[in-house]
CSV table of C-alpha atoms in Angstrom, one decimal:
chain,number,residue,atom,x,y,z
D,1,UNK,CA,119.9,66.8,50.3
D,2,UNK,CA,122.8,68.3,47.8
D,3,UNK,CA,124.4,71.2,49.0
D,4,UNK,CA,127.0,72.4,46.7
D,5,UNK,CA,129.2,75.9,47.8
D,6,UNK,CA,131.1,77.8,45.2
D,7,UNK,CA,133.7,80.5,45.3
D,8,UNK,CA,136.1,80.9,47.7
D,9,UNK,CA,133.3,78.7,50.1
D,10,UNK,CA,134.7,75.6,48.3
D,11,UNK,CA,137.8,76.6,49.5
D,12,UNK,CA,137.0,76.7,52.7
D,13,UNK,CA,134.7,73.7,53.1
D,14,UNK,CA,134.7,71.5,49.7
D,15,UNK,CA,132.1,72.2,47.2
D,16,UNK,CA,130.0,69.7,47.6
D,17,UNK,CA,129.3,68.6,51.6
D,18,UNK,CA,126.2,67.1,53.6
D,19,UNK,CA,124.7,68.0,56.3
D,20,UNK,CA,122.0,65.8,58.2
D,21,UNK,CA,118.9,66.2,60.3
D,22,UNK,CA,118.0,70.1,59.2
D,23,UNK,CA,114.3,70.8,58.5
D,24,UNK,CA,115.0,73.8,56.8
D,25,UNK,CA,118.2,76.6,55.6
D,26,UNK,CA,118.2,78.6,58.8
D,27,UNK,CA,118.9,75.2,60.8
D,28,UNK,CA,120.9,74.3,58.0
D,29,UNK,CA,123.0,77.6,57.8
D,30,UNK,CA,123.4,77.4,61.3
D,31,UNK,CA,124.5,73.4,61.2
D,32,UNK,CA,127.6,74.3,58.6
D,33,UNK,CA,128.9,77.6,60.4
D,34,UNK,CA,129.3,75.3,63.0
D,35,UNK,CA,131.0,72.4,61.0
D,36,UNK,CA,132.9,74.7,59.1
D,37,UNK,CA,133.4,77.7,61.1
D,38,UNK,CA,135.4,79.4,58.1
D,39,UNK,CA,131.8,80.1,56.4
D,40,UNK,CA,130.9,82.0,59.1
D,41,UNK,CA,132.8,85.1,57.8
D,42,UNK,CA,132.0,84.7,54.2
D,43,UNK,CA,129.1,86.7,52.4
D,44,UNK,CA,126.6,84.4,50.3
D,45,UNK,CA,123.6,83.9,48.4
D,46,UNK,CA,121.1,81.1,49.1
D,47,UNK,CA,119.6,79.0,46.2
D,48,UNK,CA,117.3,76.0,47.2
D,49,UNK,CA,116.3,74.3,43.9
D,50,UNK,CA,118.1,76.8,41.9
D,51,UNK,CA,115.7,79.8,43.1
D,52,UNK,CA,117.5,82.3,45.1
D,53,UNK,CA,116.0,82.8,48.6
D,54,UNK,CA,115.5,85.9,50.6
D,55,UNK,CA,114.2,84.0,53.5
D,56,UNK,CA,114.1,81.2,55.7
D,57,UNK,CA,112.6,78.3,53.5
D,58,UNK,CA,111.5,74.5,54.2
D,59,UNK,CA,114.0,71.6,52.8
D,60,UNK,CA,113.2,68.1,52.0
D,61,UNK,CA,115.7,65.4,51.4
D,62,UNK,CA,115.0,66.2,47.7
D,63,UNK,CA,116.3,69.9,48.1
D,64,UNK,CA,119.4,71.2,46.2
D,65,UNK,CA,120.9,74.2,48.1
D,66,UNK,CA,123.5,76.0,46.3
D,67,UNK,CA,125.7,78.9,48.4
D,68,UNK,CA,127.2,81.3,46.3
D,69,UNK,CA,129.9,84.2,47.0
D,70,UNK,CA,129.7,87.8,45.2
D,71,UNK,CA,132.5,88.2,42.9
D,72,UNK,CA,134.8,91.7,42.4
D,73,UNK,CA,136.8,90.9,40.1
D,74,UNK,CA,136.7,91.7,36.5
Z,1,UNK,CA,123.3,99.8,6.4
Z,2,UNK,CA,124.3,102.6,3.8
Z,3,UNK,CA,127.4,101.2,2.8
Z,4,UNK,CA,128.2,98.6,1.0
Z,5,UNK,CA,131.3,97.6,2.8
Z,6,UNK,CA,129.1,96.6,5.7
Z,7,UNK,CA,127.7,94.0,3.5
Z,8,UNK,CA,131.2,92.3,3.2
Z,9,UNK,CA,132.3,93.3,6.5
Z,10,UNK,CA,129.2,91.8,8.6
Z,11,UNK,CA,128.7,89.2,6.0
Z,12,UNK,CA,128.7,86.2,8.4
Z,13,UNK,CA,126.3,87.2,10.6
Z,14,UNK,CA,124.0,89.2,8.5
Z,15,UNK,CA,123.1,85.4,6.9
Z,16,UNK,CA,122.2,84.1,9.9
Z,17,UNK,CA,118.6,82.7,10.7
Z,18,UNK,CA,117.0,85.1,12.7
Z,19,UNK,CA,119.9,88.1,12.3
Z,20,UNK,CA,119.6,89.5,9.1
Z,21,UNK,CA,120.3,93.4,8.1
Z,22,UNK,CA,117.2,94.2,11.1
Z,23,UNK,CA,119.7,92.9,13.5
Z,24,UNK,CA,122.6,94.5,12.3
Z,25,UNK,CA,121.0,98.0,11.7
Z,26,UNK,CA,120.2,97.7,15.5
Z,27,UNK,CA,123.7,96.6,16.4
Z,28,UNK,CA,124.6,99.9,14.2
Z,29,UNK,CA,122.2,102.1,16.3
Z,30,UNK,CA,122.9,100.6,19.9
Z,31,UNK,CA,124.9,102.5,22.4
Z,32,UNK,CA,126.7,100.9,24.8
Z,33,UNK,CA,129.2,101.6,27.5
Z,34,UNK,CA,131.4,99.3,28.7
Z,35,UNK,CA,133.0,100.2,32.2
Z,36,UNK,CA,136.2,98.5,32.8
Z,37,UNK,CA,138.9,97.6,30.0
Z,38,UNK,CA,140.7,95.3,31.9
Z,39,UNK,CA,140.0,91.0,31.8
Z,40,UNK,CA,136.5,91.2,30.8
Z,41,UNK,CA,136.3,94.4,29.2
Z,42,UNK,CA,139.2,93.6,26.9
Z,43,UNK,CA,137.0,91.1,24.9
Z,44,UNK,CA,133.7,92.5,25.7
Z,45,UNK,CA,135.5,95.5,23.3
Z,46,UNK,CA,136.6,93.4,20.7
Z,47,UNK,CA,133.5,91.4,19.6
Z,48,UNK,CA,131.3,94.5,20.2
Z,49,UNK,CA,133.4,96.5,17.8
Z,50,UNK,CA,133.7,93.3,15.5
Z,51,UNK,CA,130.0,92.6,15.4
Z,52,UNK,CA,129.4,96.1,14.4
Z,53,UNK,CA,127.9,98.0,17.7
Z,54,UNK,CA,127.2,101.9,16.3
Z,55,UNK,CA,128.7,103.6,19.5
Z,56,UNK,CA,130.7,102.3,22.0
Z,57,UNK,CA,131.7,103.9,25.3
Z,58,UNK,CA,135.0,102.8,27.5
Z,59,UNK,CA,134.9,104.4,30.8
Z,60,UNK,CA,138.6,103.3,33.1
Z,61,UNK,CA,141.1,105.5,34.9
Z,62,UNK,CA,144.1,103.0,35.2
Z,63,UNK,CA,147.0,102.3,33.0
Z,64,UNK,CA,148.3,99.0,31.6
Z,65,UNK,CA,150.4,97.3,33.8
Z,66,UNK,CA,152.9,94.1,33.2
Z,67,UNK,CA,150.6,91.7,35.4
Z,68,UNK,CA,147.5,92.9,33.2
Z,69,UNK,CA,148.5,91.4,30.0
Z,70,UNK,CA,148.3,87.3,30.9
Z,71,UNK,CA,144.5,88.5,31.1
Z,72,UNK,CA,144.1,91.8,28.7
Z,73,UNK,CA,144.3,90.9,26.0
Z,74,UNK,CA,144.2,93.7,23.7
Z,75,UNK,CA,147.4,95.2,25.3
Z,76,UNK,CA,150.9,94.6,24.5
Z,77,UNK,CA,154.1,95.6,26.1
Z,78,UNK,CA,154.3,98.6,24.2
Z,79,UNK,CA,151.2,99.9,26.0
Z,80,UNK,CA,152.5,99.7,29.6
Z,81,UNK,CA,151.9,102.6,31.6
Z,82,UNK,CA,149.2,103.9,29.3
Z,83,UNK,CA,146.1,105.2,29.7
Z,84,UNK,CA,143.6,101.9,29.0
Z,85,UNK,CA,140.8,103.9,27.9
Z,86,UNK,CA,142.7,105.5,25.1
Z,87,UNK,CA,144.4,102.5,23.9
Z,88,UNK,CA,141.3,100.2,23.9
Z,89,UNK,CA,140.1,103.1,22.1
Z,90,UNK,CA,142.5,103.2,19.4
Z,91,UNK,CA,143.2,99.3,19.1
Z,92,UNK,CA,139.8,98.9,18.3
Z,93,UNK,CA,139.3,101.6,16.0
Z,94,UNK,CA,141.9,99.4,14.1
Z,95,UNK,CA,140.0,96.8,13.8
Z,96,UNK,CA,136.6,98.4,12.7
Z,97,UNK,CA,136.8,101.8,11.8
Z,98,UNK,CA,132.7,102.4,11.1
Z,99,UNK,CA,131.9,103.0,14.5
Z,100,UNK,CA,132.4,105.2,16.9
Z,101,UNK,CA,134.6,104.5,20.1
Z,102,UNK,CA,134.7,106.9,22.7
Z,103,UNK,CA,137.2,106.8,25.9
Z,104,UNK,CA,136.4,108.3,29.2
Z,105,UNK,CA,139.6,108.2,30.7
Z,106,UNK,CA,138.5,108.7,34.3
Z,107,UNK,CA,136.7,106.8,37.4
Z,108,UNK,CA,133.4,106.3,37.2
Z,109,UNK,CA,131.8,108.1,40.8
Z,110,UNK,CA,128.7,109.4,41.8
Z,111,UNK,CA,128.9,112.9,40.7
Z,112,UNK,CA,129.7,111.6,36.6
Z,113,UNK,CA,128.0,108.6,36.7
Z,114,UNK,CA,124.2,109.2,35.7
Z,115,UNK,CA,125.0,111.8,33.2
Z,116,UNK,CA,127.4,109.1,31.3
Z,117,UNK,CA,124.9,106.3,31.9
Z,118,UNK,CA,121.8,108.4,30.3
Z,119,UNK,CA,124.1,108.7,27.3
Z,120,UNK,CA,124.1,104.9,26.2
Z,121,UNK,CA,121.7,102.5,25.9
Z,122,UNK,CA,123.3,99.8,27.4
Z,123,UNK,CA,125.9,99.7,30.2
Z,124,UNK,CA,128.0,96.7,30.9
Z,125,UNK,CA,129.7,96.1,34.0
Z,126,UNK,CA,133.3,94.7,33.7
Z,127,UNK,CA,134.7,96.7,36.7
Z,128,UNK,CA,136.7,94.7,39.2
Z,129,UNK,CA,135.5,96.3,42.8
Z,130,UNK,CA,132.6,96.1,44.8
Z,131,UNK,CA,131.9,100.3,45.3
Z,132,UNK,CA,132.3,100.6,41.4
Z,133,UNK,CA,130.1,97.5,41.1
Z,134,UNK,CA,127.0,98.7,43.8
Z,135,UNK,CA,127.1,102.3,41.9
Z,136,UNK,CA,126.7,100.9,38.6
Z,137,UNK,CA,124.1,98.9,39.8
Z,138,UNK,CA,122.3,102.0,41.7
Z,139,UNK,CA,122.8,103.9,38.9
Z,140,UNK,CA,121.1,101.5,36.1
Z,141,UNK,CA,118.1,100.7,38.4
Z,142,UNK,CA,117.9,104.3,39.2
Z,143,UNK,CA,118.0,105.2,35.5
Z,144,UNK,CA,115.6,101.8,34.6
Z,145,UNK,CA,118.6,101.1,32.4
Z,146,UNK,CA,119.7,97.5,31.2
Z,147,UNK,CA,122.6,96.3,32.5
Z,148,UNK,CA,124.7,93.1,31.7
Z,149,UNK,CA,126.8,92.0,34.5
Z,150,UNK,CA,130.0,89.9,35.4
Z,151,UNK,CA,132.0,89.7,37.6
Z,152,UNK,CA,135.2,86.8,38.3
Z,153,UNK,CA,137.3,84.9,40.9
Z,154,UNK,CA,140.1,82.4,40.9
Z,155,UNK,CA,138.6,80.1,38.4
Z,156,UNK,CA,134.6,80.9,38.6
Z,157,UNK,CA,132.7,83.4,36.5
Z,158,UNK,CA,128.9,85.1,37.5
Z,159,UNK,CA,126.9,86.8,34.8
Z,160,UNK,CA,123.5,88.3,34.5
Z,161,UNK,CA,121.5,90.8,32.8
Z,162,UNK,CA,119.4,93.5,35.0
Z,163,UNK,CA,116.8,95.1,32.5
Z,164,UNK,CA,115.6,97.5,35.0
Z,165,UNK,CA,112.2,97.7,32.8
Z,166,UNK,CA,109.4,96.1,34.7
Z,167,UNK,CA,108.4,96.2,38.5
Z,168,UNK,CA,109.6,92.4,38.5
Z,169,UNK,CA,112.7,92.6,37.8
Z,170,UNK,CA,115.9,92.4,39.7
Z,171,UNK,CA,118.5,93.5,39.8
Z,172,UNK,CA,122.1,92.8,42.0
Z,173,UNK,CA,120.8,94.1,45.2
Z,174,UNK,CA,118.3,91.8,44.5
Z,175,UNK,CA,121.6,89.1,45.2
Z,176,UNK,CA,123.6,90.6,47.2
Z,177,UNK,CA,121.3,93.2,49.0
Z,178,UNK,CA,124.5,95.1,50.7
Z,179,UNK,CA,128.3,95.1,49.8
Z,180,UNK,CA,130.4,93.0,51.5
Z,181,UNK,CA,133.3,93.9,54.0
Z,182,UNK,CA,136.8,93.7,53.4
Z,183,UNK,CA,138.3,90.4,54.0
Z,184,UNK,CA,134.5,88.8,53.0
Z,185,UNK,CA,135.8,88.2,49.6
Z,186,UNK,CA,139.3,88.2,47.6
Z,187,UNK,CA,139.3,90.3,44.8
Z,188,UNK,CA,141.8,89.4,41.5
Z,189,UNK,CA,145.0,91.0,43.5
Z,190,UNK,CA,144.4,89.2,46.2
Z,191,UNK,CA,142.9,85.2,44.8
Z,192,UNK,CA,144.3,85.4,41.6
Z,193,UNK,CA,141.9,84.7,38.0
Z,194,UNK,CA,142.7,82.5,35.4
Z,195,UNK,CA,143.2,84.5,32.0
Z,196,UNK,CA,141.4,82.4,29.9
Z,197,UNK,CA,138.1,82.6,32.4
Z,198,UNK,CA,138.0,86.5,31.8
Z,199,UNK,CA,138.3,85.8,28.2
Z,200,UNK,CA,134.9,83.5,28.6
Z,201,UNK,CA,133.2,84.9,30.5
Z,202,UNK,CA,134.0,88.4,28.7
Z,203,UNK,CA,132.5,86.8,25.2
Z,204,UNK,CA,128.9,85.6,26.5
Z,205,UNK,CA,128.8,88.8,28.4
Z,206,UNK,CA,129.3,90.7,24.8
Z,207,UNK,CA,127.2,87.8,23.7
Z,208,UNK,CA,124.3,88.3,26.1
Z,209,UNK,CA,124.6,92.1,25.0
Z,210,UNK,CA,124.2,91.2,21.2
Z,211,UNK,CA,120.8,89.6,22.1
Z,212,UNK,CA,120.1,92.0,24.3
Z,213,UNK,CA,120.2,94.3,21.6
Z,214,UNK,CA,119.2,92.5,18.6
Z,215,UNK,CA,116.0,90.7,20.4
Z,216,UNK,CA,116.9,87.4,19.2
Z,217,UNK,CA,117.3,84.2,21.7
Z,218,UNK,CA,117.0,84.2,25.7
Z,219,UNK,CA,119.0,86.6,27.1
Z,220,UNK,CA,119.9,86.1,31.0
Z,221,UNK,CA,117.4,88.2,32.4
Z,222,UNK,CA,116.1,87.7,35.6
Z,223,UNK,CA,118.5,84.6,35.7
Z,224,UNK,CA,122.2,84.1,37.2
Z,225,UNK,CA,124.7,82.2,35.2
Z,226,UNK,CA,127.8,80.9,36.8
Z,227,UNK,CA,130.5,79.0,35.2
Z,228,UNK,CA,133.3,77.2,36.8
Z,229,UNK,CA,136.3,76.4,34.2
Z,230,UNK,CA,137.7,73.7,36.1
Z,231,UNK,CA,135.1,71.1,35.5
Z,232,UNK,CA,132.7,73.0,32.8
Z,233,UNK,CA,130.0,73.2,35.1
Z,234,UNK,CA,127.5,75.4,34.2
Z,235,UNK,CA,125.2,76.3,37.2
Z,236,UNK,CA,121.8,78.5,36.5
Z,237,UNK,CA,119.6,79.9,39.1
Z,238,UNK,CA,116.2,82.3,38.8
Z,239,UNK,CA,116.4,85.6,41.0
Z,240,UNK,CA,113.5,87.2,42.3
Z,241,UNK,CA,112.1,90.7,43.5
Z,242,UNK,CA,113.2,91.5,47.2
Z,243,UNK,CA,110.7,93.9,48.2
Z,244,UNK,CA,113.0,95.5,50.8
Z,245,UNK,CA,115.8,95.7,49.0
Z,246,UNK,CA,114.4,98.5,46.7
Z,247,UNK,CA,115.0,100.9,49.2
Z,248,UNK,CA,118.5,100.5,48.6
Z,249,UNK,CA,118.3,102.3,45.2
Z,250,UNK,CA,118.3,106.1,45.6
Z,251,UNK,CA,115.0,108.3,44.9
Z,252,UNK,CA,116.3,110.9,43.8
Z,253,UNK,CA,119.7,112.1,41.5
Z,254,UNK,CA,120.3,114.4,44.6
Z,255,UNK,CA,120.6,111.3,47.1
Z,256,UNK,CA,122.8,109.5,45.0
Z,257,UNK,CA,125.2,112.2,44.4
Z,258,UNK,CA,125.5,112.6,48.1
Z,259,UNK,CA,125.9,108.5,48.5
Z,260,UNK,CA,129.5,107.5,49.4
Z,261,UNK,CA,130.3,103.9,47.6
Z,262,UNK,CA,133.7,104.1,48.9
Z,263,UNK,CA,132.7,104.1,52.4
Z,264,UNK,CA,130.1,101.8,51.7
Z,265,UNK,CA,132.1,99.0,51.0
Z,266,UNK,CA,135.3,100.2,53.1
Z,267,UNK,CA,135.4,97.9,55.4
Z,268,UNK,CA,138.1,98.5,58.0
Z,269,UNK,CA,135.6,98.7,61.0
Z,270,UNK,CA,138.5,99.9,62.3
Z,271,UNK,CA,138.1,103.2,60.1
Z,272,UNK,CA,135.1,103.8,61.2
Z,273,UNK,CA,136.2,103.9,65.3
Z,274,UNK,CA,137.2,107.2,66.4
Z,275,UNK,CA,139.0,108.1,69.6
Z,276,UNK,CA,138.1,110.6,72.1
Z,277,UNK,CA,140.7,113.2,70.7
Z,278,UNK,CA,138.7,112.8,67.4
Z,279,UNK,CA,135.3,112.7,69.6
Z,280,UNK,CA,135.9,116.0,71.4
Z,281,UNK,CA,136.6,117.8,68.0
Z,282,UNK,CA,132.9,117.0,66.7
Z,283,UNK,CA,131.4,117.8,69.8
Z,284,UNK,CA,133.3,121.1,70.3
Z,285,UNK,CA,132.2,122.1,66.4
Z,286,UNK,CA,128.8,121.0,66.7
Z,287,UNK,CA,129.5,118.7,63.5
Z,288,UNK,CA,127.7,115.2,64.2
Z,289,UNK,CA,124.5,113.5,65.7
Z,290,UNK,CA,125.8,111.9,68.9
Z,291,UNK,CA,123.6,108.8,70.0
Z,292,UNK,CA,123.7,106.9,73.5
Z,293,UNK,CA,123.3,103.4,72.0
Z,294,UNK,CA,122.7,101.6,75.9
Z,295,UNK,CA,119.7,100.7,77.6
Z,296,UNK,CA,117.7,103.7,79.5
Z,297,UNK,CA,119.3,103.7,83.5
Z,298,UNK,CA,122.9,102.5,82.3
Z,299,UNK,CA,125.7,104.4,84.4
Z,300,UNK,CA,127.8,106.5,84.0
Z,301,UNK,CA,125.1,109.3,83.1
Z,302,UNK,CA,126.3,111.4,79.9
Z,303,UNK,CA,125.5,115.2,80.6
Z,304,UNK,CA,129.3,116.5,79.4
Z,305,UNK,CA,128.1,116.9,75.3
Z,306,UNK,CA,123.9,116.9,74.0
Z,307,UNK,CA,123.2,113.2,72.9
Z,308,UNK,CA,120.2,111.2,71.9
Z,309,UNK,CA,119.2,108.1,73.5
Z,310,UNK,CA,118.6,105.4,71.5
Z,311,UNK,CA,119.0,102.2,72.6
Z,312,UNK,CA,120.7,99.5,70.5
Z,313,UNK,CA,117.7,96.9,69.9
Z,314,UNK,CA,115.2,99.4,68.8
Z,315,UNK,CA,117.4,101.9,67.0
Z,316,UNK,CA,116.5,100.2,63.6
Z,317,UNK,CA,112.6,101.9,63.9
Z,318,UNK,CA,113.8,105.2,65.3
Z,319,UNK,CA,116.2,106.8,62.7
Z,320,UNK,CA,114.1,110.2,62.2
Z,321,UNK,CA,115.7,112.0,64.4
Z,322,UNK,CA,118.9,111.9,63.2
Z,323,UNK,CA,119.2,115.1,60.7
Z,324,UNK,CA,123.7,115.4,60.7
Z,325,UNK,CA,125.5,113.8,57.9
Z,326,UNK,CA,128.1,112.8,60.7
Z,327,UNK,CA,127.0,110.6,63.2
Z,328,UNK,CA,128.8,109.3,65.7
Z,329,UNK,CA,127.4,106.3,68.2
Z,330,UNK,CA,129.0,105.3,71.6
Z,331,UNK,CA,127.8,102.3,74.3
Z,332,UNK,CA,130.1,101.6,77.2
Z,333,UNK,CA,132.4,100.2,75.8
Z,334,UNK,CA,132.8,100.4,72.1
Z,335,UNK,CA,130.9,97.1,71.1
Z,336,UNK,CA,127.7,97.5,71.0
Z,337,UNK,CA,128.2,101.2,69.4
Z,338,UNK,CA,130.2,99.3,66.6
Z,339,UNK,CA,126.9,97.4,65.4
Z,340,UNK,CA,124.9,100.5,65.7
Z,341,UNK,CA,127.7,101.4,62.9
Z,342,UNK,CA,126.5,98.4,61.1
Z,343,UNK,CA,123.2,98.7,61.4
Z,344,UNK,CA,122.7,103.0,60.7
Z,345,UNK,CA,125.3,102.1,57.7
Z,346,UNK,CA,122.8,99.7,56.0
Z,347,UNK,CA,119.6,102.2,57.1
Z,348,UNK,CA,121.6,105.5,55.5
Z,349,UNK,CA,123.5,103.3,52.8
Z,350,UNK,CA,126.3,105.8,52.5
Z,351,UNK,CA,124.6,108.9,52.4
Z,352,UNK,CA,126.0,109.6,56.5
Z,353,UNK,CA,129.3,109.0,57.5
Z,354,UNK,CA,128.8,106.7,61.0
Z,355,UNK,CA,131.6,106.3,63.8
Z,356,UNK,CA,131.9,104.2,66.6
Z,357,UNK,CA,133.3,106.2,70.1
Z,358,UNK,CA,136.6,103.3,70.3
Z,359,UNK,CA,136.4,102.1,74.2
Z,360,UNK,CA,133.1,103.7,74.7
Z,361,UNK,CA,132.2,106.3,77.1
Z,362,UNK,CA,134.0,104.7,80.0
Z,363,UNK,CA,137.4,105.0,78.5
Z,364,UNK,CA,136.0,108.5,76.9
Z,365,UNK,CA,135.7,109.8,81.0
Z,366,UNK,CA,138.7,108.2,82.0
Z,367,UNK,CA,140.7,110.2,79.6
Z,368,UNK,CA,138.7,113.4,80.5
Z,369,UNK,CA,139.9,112.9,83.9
């Protein structure tokens, strides 16, 4: 499974990491807080094959999960 | 196209597969306003006023500063400490004097905001703050009125168009259902932005508006772009409908008016604590909703000031009872009463201004004592 992280969520944990044995992106979600406990006070998105998700959703090792950060600036 | 300088002048583009003098007489007729004339606004302007767009709008409130020009890029040092709206205006009209340019020099808010949008028929976001961002977005869906969004941090660029047209689609609520808090993300000021990433992001955001208004190519709709100038990655993704994020976008003109985008996004929890000095002024005046947030049977009883009990887990379904436009919550001890904050804050989305009692009714009695 890919999981890349933009924004300032690269910052915090790289932006590209893995993460094993998660079935699906509430396990997974829950799995990087606690590796990276930085994310934990970050607002994101969640892509899984380049579809933003609203709710919990089912991964595979083929998934690509994406996290991505709202941006101000302008 | 009347006049035969607009031949020469939009030449280039006029003998273009798929452009032509159709796609130019629309550029000619469109109306768009661009809020924001700072990183991404700067060339947004620029190739909107090159390529010929009939009547462009420049809403912005803030002067130029010293630190603005390694980004804005139609400023010079000469312009520092003027208003950006009027200079945009008049740089551009330099540049192409056939269309119209008209400045707003002031913030864009909830009491000017739909009457400006329902002028144009585009708006652009190039704003650089999260309340400005939420109420254009309101305002566009609201108004079923395209928008073309982008937004930038550090060295990463977003964009996306919202169409507002059809029942399917989105629009940035649709992303990023509520605002985030302060601290959540680091605005310009804070991370810093490479000027050269406004600048590209700024074009395909006055590209994506050319197609938009010429019909020609696949304009972003419904999709997110985002574009990372450190290693050229491009990374696309498809957005869909939330279904219960439309009841973020106000009903009515009358319920946006009253929404408060500032508070929405203002983030200090900290603001939104009051202490019993505060406390006792709304009860004595009769001004706020006061709710009991703990479980039925919790002591101390509360018998001092009329309050409503509604517990914390199940206040979410029973919000019809609350009629004041200031609310105030309280729990024992200020902690629970603080997500209660949270929680009415998403339900109202601005339209109530919520406090949390800080150290809860415990430290409330111990002060009455």
């Amino acid at each position: 499974m890919q999981i890349l992280l933009f924004g300032q969520l690269a910052d915090v944990a790289g932006s590209s990491v893995s993460i094993e044995g998660v079935s699906d992106t509430e396990s997974l979600i829950n799995a990087l807080h606690k590796k990276y406990p930085g994310l934990s006070d970050l607002k994101y998105a969640i892509a899984v094959d380049k579809k933003i998700i609203s709710s919990n959703q089912q991964l595979t090792e083929k998934s690509l999960v994406a996290l991505l950060p709202p941006f101000s600036g302008g | 196209m009347n006049n035969s300088n607009s031949y020469e002048r939009y030449h280039r583009q006029l003998i273009l597969p798929k452009f032509g003098e159709a796609a130019q007489q629309k550029l000619l007729n469109a109306r768009v306003l661009v809020v924001g004339a700072g990183g991404l606004g700067c060339p947004i302007l620029q190739y909107l006023t090159a390529a010929g767009v009939g009547t462009i709008g420049i809403v912005d409130d803030d002067t130029v500063q010293l630190n603005n020009l390694q980004r804005q890029v139609l400023y010079s040092v000469n312009d520092l400490g003027l208003p950006k709206a009027d200079r945009a205006s008049s740089i551009l009209n330099q540049l192409n004097s056939e269309i119209q340019i008209l400045p707003f020099n002031q913030r864009l808010t909830n009491e000017n905001a739909l009457r400006l949008f329902e002028e144009f028929q585009i708006i652009v976001d190039a704003s650089d703050n999260f309340p400005t961002r939420y109420l254009i977005n309101d305002s566009c869906a609201f108004l079923k009125k395209p928008l073309v969004f982008g937004a930038i941090s550090q060295y990463e660029g977003q964009l996306s168009i919202f169409r507002n047209e059809t029942a399917n689609d989105v629009n940035y609520r649709d992303l990023f259902p509520q605002p985030p808090k302060d601290g959540e993300v680091l605005s310009c000021a804070e991370g810093g932005v490479l000027g050269v990433l406004a600048g590209i992001i700024g074009t395909m955001m006055a590209n994506e508006t050319i197609k938009l208004i010429t019909g020609i190519g696949s304009p972003l709709i419904n999709r997110l772009l985002t574009f990372n100038s450190l290693n050229n990655q491009f990374y696309e993704l498809s957005l869909s409908v939330r279904p219960e994020c439309r009841s973020l976008i106000p009903k009515t003109a009358g319920e946006f008016e009253k929404r408060d985008y500032e508070w929405l996004c203002s983030s200090q929890l900290t603001n939104k604590e009051i202490d019993a000095g505060t406390f006792n002024n709304f009860i004595a005046n009769e001004q706020a909703d006061v709710i009991d947030v703990r479980e039925p049977n919790e002591l101390p009883e509360v018998n001092e000031f009329s309050n409503m009990k509604i517990p914390l887990l199940t206040l979410a379904g029973n919000t019809s009872g609350i009629k004041s436009n200031t609310v105030v919550t309280f729990c024992q001890t200020g902690k629970r009463s603080i997500q209660a904050v949270q929680i009415l804050d998403t339900i109202f989305n601005g339209s109530k201004r919520i406090y949390s009692l800080k150290g809860g009714i415990l430290e409330w009695k111990k002060q009455k004592q």
